Short mmCIF file of C-alpha atoms and ligand atoms in Angstrom, two decimals:
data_model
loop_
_atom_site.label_atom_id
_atom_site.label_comp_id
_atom_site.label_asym_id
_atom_site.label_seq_id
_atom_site.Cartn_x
_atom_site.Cartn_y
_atom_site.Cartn_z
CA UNK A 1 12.12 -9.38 -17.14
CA UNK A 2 10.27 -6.45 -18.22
CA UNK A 3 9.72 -3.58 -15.95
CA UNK A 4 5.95 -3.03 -14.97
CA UNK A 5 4.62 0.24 -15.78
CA UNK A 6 1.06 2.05 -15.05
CA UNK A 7 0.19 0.41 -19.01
CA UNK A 8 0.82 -3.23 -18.02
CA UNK A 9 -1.64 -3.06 -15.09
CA UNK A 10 -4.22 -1.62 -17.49
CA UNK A 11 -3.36 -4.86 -19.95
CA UNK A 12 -3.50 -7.27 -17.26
CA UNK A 13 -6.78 -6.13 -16.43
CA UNK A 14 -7.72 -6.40 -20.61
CA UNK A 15 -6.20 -9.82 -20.73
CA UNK A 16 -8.21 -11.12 -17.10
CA UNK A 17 -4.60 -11.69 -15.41
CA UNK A 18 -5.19 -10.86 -11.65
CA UNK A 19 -2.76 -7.85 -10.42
CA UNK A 20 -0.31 -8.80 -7.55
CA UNK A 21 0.47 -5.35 -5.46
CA UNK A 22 2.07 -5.75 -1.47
CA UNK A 23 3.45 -2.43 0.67
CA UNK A 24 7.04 -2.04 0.63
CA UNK A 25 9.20 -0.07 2.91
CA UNK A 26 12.34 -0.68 2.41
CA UNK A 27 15.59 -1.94 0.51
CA UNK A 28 15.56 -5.52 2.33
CA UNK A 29 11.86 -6.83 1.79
CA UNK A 30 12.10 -4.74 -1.80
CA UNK A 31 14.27 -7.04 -3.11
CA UNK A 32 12.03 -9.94 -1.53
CA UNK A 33 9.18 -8.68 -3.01
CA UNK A 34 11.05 -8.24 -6.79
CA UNK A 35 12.20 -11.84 -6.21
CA UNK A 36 8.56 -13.49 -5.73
CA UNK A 37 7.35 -11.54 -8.90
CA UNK A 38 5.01 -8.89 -7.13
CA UNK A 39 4.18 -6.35 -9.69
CA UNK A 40 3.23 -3.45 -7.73
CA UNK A 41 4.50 -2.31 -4.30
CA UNK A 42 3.17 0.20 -2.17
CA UNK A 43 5.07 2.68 -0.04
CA UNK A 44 1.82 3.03 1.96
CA UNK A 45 1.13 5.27 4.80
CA UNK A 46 0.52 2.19 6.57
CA UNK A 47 4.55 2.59 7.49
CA UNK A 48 3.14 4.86 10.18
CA UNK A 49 1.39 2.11 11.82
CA UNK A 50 3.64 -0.84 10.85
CA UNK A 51 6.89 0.71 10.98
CA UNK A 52 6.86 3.87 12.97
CA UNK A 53 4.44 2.85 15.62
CA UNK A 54 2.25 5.30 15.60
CA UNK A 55 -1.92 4.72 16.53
CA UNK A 56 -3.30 5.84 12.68
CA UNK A 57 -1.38 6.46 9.64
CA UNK A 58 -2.33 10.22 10.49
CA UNK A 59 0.57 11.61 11.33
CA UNK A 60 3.20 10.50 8.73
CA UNK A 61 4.64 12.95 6.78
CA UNK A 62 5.65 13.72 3.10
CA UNK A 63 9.09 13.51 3.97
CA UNK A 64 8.22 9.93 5.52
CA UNK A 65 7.11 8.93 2.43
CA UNK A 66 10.48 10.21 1.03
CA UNK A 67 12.33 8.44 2.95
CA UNK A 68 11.15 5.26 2.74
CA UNK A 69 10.29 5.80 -1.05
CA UNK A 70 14.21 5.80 -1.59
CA UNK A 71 14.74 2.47 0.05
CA UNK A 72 12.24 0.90 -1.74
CA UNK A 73 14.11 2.70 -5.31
CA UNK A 74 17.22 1.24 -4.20
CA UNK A 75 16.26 -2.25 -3.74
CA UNK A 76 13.95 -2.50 -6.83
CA UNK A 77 14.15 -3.51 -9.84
CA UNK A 78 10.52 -4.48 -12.03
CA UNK A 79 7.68 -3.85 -9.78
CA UNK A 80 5.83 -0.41 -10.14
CA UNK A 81 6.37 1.96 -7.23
CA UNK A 82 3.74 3.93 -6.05
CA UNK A 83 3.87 6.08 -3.52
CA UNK A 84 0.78 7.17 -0.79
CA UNK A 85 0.28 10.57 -0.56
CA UNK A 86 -0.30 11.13 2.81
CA UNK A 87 -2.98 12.93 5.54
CA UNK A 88 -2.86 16.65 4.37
CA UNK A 89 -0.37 16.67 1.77
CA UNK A 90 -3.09 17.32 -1.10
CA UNK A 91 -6.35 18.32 0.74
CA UNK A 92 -5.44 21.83 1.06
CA UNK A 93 -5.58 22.87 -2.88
CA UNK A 94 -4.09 21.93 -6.28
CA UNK A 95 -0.86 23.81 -6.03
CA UNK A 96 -0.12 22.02 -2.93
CA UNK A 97 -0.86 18.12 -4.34
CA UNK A 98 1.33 19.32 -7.00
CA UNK A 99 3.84 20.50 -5.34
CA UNK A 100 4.09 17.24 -3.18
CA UNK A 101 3.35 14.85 -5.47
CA UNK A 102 6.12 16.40 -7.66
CA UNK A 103 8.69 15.88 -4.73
CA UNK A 104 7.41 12.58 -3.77
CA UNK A 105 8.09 11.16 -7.77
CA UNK A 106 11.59 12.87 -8.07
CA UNK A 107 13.01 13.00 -4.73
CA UNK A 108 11.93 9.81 -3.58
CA UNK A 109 11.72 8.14 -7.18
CA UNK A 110 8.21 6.93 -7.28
CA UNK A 111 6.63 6.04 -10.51
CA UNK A 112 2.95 6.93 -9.05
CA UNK A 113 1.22 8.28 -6.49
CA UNK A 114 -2.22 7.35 -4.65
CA UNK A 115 -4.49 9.39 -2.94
CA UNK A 116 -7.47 8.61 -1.13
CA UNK A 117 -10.75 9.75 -1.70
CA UNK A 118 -13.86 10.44 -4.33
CA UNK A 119 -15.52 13.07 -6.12
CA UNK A 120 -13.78 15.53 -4.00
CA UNK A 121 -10.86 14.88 -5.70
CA UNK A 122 -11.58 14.55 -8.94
CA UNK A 123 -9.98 18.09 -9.43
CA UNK A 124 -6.80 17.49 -7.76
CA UNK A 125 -6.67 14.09 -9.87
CA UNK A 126 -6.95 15.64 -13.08
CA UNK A 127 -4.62 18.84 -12.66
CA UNK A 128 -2.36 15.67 -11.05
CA UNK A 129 -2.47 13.64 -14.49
CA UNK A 130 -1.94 16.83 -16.41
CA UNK A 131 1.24 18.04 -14.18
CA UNK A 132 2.07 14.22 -15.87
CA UNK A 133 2.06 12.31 -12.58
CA UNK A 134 -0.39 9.01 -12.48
CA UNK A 135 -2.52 8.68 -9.56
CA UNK A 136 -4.22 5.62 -8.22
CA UNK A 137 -7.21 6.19 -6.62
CA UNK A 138 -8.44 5.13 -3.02
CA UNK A 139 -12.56 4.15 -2.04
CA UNK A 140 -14.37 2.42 0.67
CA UNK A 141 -12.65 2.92 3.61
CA UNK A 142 -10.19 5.80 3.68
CA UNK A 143 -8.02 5.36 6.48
CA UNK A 144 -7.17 8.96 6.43
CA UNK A 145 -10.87 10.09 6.70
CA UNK A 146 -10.88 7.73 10.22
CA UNK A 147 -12.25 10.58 12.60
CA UNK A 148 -15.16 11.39 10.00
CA UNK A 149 -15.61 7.74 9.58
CA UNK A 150 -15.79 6.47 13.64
CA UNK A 151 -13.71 3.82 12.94
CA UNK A 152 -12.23 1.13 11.08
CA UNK A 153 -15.55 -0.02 9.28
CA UNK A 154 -16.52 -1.61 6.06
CA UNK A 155 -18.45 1.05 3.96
CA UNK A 156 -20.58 0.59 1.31
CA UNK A 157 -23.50 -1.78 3.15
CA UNK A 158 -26.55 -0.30 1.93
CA UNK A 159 -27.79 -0.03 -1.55
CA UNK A 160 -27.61 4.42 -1.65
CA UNK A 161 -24.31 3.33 -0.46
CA UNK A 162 -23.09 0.51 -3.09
CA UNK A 163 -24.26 3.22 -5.62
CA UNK A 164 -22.73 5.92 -4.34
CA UNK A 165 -19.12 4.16 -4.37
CA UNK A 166 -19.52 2.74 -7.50
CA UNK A 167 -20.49 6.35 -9.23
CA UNK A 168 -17.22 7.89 -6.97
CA UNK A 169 -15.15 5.21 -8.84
CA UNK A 170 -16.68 6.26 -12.35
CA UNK A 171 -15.57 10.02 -11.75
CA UNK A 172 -12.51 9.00 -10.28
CA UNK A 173 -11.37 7.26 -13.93
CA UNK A 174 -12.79 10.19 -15.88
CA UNK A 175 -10.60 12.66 -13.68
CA UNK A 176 -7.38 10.18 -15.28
CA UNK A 177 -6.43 7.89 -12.54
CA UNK A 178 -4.40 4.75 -13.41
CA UNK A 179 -6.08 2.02 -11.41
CA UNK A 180 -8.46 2.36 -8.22
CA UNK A 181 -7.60 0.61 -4.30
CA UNK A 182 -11.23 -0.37 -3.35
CA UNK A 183 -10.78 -1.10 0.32
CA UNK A 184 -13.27 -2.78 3.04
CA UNK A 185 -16.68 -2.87 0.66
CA UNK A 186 -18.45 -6.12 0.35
CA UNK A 187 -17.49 -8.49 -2.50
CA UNK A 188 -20.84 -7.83 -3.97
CA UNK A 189 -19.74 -3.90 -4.63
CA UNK A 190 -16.76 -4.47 -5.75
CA UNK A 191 -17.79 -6.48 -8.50
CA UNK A 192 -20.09 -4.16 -9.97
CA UNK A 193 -17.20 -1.61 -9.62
CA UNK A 194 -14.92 -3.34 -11.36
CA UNK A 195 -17.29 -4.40 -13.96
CA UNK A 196 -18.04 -0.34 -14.08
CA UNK A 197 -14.85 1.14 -14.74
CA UNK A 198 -12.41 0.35 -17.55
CA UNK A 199 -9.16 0.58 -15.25
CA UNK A 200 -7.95 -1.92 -12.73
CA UNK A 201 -9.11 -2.31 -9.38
CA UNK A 202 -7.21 -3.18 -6.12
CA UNK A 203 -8.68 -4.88 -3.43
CA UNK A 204 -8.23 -5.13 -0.08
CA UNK A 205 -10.91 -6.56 2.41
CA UNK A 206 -12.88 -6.21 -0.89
CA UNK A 207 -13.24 -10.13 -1.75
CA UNK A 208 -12.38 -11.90 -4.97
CA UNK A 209 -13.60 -10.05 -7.98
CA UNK A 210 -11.24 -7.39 -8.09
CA UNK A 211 -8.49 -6.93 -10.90
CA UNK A 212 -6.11 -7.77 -8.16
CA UNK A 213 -5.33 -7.23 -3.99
CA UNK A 214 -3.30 -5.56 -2.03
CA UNK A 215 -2.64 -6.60 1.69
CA UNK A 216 0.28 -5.03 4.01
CA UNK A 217 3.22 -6.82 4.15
CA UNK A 218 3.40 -6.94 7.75
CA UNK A 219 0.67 -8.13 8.31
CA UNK A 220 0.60 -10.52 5.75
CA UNK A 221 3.99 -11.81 7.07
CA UNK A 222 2.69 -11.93 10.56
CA UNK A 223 5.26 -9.29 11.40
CA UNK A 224 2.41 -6.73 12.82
CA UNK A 225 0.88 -8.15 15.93
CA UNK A 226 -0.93 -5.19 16.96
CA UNK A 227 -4.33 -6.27 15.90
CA UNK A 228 -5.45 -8.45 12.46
CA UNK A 229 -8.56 -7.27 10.22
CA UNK A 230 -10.68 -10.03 9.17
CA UNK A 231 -9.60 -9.78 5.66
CA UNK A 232 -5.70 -9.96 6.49
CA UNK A 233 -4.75 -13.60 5.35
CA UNK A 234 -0.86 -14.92 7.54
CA UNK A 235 0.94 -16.39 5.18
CA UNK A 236 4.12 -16.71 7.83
CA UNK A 237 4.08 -16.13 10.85
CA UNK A 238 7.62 -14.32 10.94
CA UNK A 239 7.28 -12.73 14.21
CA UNK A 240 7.38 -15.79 16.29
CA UNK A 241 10.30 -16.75 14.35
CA UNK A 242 12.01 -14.25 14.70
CA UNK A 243 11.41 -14.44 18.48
CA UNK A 244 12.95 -17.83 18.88
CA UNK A 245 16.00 -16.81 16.88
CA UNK A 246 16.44 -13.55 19.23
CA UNK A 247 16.20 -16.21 22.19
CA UNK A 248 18.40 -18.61 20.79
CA UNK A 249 21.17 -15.66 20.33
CA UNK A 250 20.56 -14.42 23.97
CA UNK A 251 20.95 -18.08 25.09
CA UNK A 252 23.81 -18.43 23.42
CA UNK A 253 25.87 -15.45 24.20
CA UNK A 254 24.88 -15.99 27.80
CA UNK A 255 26.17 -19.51 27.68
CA UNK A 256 29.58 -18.22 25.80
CA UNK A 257 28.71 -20.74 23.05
CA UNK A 258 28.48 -17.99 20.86
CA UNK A 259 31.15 -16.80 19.41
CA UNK A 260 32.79 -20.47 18.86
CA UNK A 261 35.53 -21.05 16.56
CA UNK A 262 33.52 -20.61 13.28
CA UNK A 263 32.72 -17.20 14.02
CA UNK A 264 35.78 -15.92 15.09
CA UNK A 265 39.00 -14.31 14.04
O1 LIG B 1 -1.23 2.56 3.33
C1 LIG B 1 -1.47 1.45 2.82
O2 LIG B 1 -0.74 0.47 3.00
C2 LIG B 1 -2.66 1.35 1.96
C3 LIG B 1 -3.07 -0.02 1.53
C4 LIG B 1 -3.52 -0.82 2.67
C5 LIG B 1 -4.05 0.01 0.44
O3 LIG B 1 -3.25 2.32 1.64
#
């Protein structure tokens, strides 16, 4: 099957075929995520929440991303890999996003990156697209920006608002970017967005009408109990499952019925 590239989102979007995009951290659920036909996968920051524990996705580091950007490489073979640039890697100036973007695409062998935020970076974006890196972009709520923000709350309520996001979204494809994560706005918003700009939008917590959605795997899976946002949708509910079979193997050894014959030398 062909290999999905930055261009075949754009057509998808041309041709009304919704985008399918999940996180991805490593080899294992990689190849699960090839094997059910997702197009996109995301080495989100969200691994610091979902795979390294910590409170925000605040603390994770470009090498993080690295890391985990070279098992997802390893185990895939058609979807596009993008990669989150995260807290601090690119706020500082242009030379730095460039610098770490750069690393993040040929040390870790993403084919994009995505940074959060709007006009702000518009700058950073371009001289991004120009170094010849794509960028997705990142509005409504910006986990990074979660201390400016006073929590995890959907944005874009009031009409000054809903105008404001959908004119950050505008700049954000002149300044080049490949396709735009619209996260926690009401469905309302992100309709007129996507009806606004000419590239593909990705929602999550952002209803329907986007060009496609995005959720974390984890979650999605059931695999992150921490907490659920309204918008998160269990598919499976893997962690129980994989309870029971922990159990059953504890049971089991306890009892000496495991290893029996069939398992042993
Ligand atoms: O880090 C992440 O997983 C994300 C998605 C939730 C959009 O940014």
């Amino acid at each position: 099957m062909e290999k999905i590239t930055t261009v075949t989102l754009r057509q998808m979007k041309e041709r009304g075929e919704k985008i399918v995009m999940l996180t991805g951290y490593d080899f294992s659920m990689t190849k699960l995520l090839n094997e059910a036909g997702v197009e996109a996968i995301l080495v989100g920051d969200s691994l610091g929440m979902v795979k390294l524990g910590y409170e925000t996705t605040l603390p994770v580091t470009v090498d993080d991303i690295i890391y985990h950007c070279k098992a997802v490489k390893r185990g895939n073979s058609r979807s596009l890999i993008i990669a989150d640039m995260p807290f601090m890697s690119y706020e500082a100036g242009v030379d730095e996003a460039i610098a770490n973007a750069g690393k993040v695409i040929k040390e870790g062998g993403a084919e994009a990156v995505k940074i959060e935020g709007g006009r702000e970076m518009a700058a950073k974006i371009q001289a991004l697209v120009a170094a010849k890196i794509p960028v997705m972009g990142h509005i409504g709520l910006t986990p990074q920006s979660i201390n400016q923000l006073g929590g995890y709350k959907v944005q874009g309520r009031s009409l000054d608002e809903a105008r404001r996001l959908v004119d950050e979204a505008r700049v954000l494809e002149a300044a080049g970017v490949f396709a735009i994560v619209l996260e926690c706005i009401p469905a309302a918003v992100a309709v007129e967005i996507t009806k606004a700009v000419s590239v593909p939008t990705i929602g999550i917590g952002a209803g329907g009408g986007c060009d496609g959605q995005i959720l974390v795997t984890d979650d999605m899976l059931g695999l992150y109990g921490e907490f659920k946002p309204k918008f998160v949708k269990r598919y499976a509910d893997l962690r129980s499952q994989i309870v029971d079979a922990i159990r059953l193997y504890k049971k089991e050894v306890k009892e000496a019925a495991f290893p029996s014959d069939e398992h042993t030398y």
